[in-house]
Each structure stands twice: as C-alpha cells, then as structure tokens.
Short mmCIF file of C-alpha atoms and ligand atoms in Angstrom, two decimals:
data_model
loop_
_atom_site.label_atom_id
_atom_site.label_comp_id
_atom_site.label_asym_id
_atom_site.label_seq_id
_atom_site.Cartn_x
_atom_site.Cartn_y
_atom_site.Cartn_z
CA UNK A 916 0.00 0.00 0.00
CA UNK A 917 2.71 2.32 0.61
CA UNK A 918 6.69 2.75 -0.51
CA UNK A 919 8.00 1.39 3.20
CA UNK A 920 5.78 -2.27 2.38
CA UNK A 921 7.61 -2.25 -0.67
CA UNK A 922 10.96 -1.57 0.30
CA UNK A 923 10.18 -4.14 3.28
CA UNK A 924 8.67 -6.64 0.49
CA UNK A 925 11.83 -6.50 -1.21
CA UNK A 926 13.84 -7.02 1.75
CA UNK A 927 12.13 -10.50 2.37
CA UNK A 928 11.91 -11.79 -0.95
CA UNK A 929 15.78 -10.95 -1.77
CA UNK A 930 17.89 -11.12 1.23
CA UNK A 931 15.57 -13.10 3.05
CA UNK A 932 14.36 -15.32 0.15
CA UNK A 933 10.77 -15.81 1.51
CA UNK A 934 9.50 -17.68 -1.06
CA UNK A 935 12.79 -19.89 -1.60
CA UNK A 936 15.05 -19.42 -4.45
CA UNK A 937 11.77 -18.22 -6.82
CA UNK A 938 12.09 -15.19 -4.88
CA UNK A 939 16.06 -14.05 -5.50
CA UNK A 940 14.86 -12.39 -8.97
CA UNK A 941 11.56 -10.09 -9.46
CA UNK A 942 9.84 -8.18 -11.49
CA UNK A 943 8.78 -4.60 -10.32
CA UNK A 944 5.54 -3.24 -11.91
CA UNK A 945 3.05 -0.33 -11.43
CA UNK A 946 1.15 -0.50 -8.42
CA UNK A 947 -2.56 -1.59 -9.58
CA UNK A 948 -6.09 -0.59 -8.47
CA UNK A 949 -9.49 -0.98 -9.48
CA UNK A 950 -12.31 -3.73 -9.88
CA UNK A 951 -10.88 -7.27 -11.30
CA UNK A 952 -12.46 -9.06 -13.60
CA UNK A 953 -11.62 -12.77 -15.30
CA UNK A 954 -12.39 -13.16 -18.66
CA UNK A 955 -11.87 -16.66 -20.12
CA UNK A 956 -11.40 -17.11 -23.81
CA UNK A 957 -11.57 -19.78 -26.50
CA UNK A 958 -9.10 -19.53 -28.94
CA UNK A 959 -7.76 -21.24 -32.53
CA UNK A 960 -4.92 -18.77 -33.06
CA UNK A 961 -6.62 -17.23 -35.43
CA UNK A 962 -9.93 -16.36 -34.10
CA UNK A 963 -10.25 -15.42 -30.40
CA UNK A 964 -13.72 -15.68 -28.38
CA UNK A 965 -13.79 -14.38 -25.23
CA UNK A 966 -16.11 -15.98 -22.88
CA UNK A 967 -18.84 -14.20 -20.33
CA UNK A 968 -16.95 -12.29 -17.88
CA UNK A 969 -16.64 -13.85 -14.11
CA UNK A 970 -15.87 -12.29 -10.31
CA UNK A 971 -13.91 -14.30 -8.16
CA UNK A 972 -13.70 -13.62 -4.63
CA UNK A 973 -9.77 -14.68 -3.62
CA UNK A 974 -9.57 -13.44 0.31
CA UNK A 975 -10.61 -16.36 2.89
CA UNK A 976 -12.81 -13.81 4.81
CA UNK A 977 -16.16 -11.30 4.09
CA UNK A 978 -15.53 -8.21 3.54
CA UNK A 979 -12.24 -9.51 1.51
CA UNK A 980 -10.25 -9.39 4.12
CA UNK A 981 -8.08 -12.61 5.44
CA UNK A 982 -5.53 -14.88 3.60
CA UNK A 983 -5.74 -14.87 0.00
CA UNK A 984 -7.20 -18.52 -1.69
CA UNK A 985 -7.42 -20.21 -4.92
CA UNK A 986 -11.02 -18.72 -4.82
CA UNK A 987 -13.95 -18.55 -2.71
CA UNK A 988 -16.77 -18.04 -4.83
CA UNK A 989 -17.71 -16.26 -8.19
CA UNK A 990 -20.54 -14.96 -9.98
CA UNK A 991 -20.87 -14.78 -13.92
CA UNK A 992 -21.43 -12.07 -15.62
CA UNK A 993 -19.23 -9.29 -13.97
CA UNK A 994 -21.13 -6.24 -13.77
CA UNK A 995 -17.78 -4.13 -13.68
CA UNK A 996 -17.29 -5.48 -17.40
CA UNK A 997 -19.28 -3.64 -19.40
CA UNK A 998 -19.79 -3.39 -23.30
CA UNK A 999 -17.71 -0.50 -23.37
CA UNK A 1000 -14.93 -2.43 -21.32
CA UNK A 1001 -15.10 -5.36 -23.59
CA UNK A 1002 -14.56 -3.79 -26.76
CA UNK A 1003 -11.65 -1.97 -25.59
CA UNK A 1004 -9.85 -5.34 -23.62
CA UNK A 1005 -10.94 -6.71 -27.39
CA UNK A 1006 -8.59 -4.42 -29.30
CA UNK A 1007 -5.77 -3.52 -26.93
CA UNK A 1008 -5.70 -6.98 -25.16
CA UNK A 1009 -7.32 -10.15 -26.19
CA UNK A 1010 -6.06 -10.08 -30.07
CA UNK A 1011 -2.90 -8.37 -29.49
CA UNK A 1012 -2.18 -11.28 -27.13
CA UNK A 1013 -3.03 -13.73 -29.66
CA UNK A 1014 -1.28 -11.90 -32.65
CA UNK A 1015 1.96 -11.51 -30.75
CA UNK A 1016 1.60 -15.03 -29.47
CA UNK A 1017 1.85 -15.81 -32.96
CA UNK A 1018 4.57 -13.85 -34.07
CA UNK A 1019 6.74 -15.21 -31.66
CA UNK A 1020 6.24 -18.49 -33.43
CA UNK A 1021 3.84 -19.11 -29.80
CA UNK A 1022 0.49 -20.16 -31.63
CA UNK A 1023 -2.11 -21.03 -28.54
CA UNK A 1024 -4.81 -23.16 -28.98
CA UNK A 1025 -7.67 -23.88 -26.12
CA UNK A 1026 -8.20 -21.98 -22.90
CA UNK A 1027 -6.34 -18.46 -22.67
CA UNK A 1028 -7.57 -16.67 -18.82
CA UNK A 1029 -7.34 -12.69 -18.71
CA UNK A 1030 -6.90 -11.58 -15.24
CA UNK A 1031 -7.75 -7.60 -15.59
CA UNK A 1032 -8.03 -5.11 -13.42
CA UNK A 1033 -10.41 -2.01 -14.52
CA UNK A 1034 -7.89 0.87 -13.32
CA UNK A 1035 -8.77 4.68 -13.45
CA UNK A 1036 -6.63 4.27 -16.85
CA UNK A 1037 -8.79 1.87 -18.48
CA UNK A 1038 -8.53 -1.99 -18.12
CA UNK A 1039 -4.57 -4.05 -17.52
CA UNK A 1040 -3.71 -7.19 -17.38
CA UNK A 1041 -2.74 -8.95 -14.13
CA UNK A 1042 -1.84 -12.42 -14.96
CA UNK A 1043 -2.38 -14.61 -17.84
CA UNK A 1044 -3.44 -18.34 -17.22
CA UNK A 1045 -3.42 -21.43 -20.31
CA UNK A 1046 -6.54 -22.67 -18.85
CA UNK A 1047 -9.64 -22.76 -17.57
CA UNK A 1048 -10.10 -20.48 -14.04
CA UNK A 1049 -10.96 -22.25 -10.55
CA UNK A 1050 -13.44 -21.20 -9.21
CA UNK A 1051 -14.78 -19.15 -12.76
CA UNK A 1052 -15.24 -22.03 -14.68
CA UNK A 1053 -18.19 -23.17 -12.21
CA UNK A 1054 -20.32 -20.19 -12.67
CA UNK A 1055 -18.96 -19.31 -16.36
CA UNK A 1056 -19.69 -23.25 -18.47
CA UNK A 1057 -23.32 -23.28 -16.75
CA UNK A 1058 -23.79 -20.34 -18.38
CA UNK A 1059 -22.93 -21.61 -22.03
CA UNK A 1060 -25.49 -22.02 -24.38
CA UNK A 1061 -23.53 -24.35 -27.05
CA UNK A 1062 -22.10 -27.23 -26.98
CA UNK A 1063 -18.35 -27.25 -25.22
CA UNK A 1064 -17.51 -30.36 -27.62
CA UNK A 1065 -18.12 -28.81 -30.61
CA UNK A 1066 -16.22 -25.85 -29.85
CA UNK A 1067 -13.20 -28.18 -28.50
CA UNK A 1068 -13.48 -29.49 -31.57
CA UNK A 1069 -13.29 -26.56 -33.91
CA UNK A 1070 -10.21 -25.20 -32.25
CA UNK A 1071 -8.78 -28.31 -32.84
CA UNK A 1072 -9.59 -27.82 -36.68
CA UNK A 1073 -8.80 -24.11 -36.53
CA UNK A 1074 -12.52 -23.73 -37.28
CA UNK A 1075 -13.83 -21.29 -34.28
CA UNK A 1076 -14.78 -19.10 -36.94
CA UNK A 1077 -17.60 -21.22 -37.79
CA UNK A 1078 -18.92 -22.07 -34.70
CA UNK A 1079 -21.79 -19.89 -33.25
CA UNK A 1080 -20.88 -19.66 -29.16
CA UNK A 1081 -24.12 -17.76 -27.34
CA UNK A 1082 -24.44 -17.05 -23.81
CA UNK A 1083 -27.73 -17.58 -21.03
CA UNK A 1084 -29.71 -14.52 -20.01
CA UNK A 1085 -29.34 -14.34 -16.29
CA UNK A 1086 -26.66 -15.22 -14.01
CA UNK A 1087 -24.69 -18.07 -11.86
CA UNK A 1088 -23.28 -18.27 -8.85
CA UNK A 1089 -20.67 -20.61 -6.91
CA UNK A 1090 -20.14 -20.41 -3.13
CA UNK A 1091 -17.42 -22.16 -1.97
CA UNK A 1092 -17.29 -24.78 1.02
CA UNK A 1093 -13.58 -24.83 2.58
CA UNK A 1094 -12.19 -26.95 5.45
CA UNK A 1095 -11.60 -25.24 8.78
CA UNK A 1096 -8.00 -23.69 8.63
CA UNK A 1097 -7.77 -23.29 4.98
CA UNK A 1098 -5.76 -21.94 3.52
CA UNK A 1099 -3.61 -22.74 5.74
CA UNK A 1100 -3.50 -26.45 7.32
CA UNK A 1101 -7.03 -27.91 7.68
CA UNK A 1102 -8.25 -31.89 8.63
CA UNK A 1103 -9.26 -34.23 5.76
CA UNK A 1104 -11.69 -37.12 6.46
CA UNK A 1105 -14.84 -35.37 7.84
CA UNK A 1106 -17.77 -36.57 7.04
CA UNK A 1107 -20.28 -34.57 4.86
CA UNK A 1108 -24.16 -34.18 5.49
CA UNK A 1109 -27.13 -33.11 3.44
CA UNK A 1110 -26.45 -34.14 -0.38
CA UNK A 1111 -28.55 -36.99 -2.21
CA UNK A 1112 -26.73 -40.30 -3.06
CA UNK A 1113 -24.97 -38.27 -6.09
CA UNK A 1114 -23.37 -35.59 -4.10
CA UNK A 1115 -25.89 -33.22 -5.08
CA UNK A 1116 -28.60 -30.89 -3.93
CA UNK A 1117 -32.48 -29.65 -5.26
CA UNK A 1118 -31.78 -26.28 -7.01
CA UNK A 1119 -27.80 -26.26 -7.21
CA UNK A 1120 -25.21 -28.14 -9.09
CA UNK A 1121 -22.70 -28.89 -6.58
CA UNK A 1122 -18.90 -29.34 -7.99
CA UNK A 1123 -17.10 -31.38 -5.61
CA UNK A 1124 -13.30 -30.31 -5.61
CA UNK A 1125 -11.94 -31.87 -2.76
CA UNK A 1126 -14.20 -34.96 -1.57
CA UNK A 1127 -13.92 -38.86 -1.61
CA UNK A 1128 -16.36 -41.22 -1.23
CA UNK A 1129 -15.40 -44.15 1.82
CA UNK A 1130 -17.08 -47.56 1.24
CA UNK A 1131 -19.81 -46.70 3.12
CA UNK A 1132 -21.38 -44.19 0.49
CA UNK A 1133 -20.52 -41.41 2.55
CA UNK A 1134 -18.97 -37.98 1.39
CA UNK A 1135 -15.98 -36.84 3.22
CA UNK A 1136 -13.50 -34.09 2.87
CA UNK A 1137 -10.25 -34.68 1.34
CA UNK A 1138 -8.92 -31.12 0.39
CA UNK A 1139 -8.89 -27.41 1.08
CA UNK A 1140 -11.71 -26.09 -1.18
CA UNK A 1141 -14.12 -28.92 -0.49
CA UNK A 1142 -17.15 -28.17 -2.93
CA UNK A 1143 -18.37 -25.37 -5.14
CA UNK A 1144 -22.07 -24.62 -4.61
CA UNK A 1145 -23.85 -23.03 -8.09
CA UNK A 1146 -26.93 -22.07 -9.09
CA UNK A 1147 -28.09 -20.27 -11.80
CA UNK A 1148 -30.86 -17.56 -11.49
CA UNK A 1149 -33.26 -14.75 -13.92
CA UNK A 1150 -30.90 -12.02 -11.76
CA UNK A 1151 -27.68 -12.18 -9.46
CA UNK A 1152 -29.94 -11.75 -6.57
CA UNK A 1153 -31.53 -14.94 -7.90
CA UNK A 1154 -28.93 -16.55 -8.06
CA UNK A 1155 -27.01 -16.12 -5.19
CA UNK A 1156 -30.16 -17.45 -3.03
CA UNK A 1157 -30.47 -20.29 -4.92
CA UNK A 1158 -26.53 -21.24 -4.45
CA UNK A 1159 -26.76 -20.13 -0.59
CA UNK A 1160 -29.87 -21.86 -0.04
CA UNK A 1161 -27.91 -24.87 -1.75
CA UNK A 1162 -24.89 -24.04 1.18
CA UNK A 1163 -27.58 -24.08 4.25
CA UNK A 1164 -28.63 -27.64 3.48
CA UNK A 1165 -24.93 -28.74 3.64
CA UNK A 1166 -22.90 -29.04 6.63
CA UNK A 1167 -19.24 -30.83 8.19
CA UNK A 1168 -17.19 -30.03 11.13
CA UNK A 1169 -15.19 -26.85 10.95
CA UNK A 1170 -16.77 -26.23 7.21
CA UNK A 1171 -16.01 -22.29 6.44
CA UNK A 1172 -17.75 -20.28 3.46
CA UNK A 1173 -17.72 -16.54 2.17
CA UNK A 1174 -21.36 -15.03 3.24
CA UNK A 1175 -20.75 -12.14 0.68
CA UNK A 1176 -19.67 -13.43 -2.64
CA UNK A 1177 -21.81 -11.31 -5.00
CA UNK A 1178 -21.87 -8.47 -2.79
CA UNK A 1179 -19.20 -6.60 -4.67
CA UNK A 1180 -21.17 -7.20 -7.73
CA UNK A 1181 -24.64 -6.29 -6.74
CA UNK A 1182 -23.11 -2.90 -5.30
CA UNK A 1183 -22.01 -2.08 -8.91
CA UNK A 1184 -25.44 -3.53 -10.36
CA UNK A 1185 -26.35 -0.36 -8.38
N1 LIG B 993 -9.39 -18.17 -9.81
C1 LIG B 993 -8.11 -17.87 -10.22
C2 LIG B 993 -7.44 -18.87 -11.07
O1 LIG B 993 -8.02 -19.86 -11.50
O2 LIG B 993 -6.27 -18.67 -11.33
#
C-alpha cells in the first residue's frame, strides 16, 4: 500500500528469500487498483472468443479481508465489465495477445484466462493463465449455451470461426465450502451431510473439488476447497439465493464459506 511495504517486500523476498530461491529475482511493476475481472477465452490462433466475464472472490474472509485462496466463490457475468470495457480489452488486449503469441512463433490453442483489473486508466492485465479459471469455470460453463464439444473441436480444426458460441440470459453463482484452517492447514476425512446419493442438492449443481467417497457411500472431505455450490438464477440476486440456499442444506465439522460473494457485484449492479 505504501513505498516502506515495498521496500520491506523487497527485503524479504531478496535477502531473506521468503518464497525460496523463486524469490532471488523479481519483477517490479506499477502498483494496480481498481475492480478485477476474469475473462476466459476460447481460442484457434486465429480467431479469439472471449467468454462471459466472471468475479472471483480470492480473500478467505467477508468483507475480503483474510488470507488470500485459490477462490472462494464467483458470480458470472461481472457487472464491472461492461460493453464499453469489452470492446476496448478486445482491441488492446485479447487479439494483441493472440497476434503476438503468434509472431513469436507461440500459436495457442484452447483456454487463454485474462486476469484484468479495470484501473482509473482503463482496463490491464494482471496475470495470464493457459486454462480454464478455478473457481470461474463453475459459474462461467453453466452459463454456455452451445455445446463445449463442438467448440473443443473446432479449435482443434482451426474452425472457431464457424462455430456460433451464445451465452444464457441471467446469471450463476458458486459459493465455496472450505475446510476449517484453509488456507492454511485444515483436517481431511470429515464426514459430509445433506447431499442426495450423487453428491448433489435440489436447485444447485454442486462441484465437488476436494471430496472422496469411503465404502460406506458417505462424502468426506479430502482437500482445502471442499465443494463449489452453483446455481443459476433470472438475476444475481436470484442466483445467489439459490446457491446459498444450496450451502444451508450442507454441513461438516469446521466447514467455512464466504457469506458475501456477489456483494461486490450487486453494489455495482447499483
Ligand atoms: N481463480 C483464479 C485462477 O483460477 O487462477
């Protein structure tokens, strides 16, 4: 937040090599603020389509405070992306990435992940992933109206050109069940209460990420980020009560979940 965090950031990464030897070299870039926004996009190389826009919710805690996670929750579409927004990550982003991806003899084919931040000066790119985003693919393929297969298969081809990719009306949203302690060290092996033989409950697609299933049919946890709870909904508002109504019927020792994902969103809805 400030030039003595830096300096002290420094410090620990290079003399005190916090994070190992990964940490002895680093990059220094501008300091970034604004909304952030995950756009997923399909791409052959030659044609780029970028997917509906996505919100994920990294801190452990409400409020976005706490340790940061692989994800808490997400909703799908980002309000903070708007058609305005789009167009412009279009031409100064999304096809100059592919183009110079290209020139560099770099061709990518599948799953290319903007992380952006909307700054005062317009949108910038955070991080790049080659694949699909954890926890935006939850709220972002439920929103899909085509069929994944075929578009798999035209990037194969380099045929994305021909395929016609359309999006649902409305919105999703994932809440996501963690074990007590993450992200730091939590218990595995707890047993799990309130799905239906398949893992699942009425009004919610539930995406288990870190369960097993012991001989006894039961669900237990085996990992940090345990399930992702989605539903889908006419609104956000919608939405988000179906996927918490989804999280109230589910329950194991210690189990912790965000009680705001969406909030961000809904404030921008306005
Ligand atoms: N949710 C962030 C990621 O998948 O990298």
């Amino acid at each position: 937040q400030n030039e003595e965090e830096a300096v002290a950031a420094v410090h620990e990464m290079i003399d005190e090599l916090k994070f190992g030897k990964s940490s002895a070299r680093i990059v220094i870039e501008e300091f970034l603020t604004g909304p952030e926004v995950s756009v997923l996009s399909f791409t052959d190389g030659k044609t780029l389509v970028p997917m509906i826009s996505s919100m994920d919710h990294k801190r452990a805690l409400d409020g976005d405070k706490g340790l940061n996670t692989g994800g808490m929750g997400t909703v799908s579409p980002n309000p903070c992306y708007t058609e305005d927004i789009a167009k412009e990550c279009m031409e100064k982003i999304f096809l100059p990435t592919m183009n110079a991806m290209n020139s560099e003899g770099r061709t990518f084919e599948g799953c290319l992940y903007f992380g952006l931040m909307i700054t005062p000066k317009g949108p910038k790119v955070i991080e790049y992933n080659c694949r699909f985003g954890d926890p935006e693919t939850q709220v972002v393929l439920p929103m899909l109206d085509a069929d994944l297969y075929e578009i798999f298969e035209a990037i194969y081809n380099h045929q994305l050109d021909k395929v016609d990719i359309k999006w649902h009306k409305g919105s999703c949203a994932c809440v996501v069940m963690a074990s007590g302690g993450y992200p730091e060290s939590y218990p595995k092996g707890i047993k799990m209460n309130g799905f239906d033989e398949k893992g699942q409950v009425e009004g919610c697609f539930v995406y288990h990420a870190g369960t097993k299933l012991d001989e006894k049919g039961d669900f237990l946890t085996n990992g940090g980020r345990v399930i992702g709870v989605t539903a889908k909904g006419n609104d956000l508002q919608a939405a988000l009560d179906k996927a918490y109504e989804g999280v109230s019927k589910i329950s194991f020792e210690g189990a912790h979940y965000r009680k705001d994902i969406g909030q961000r969103a809904l404030k921008a809805l306005g």
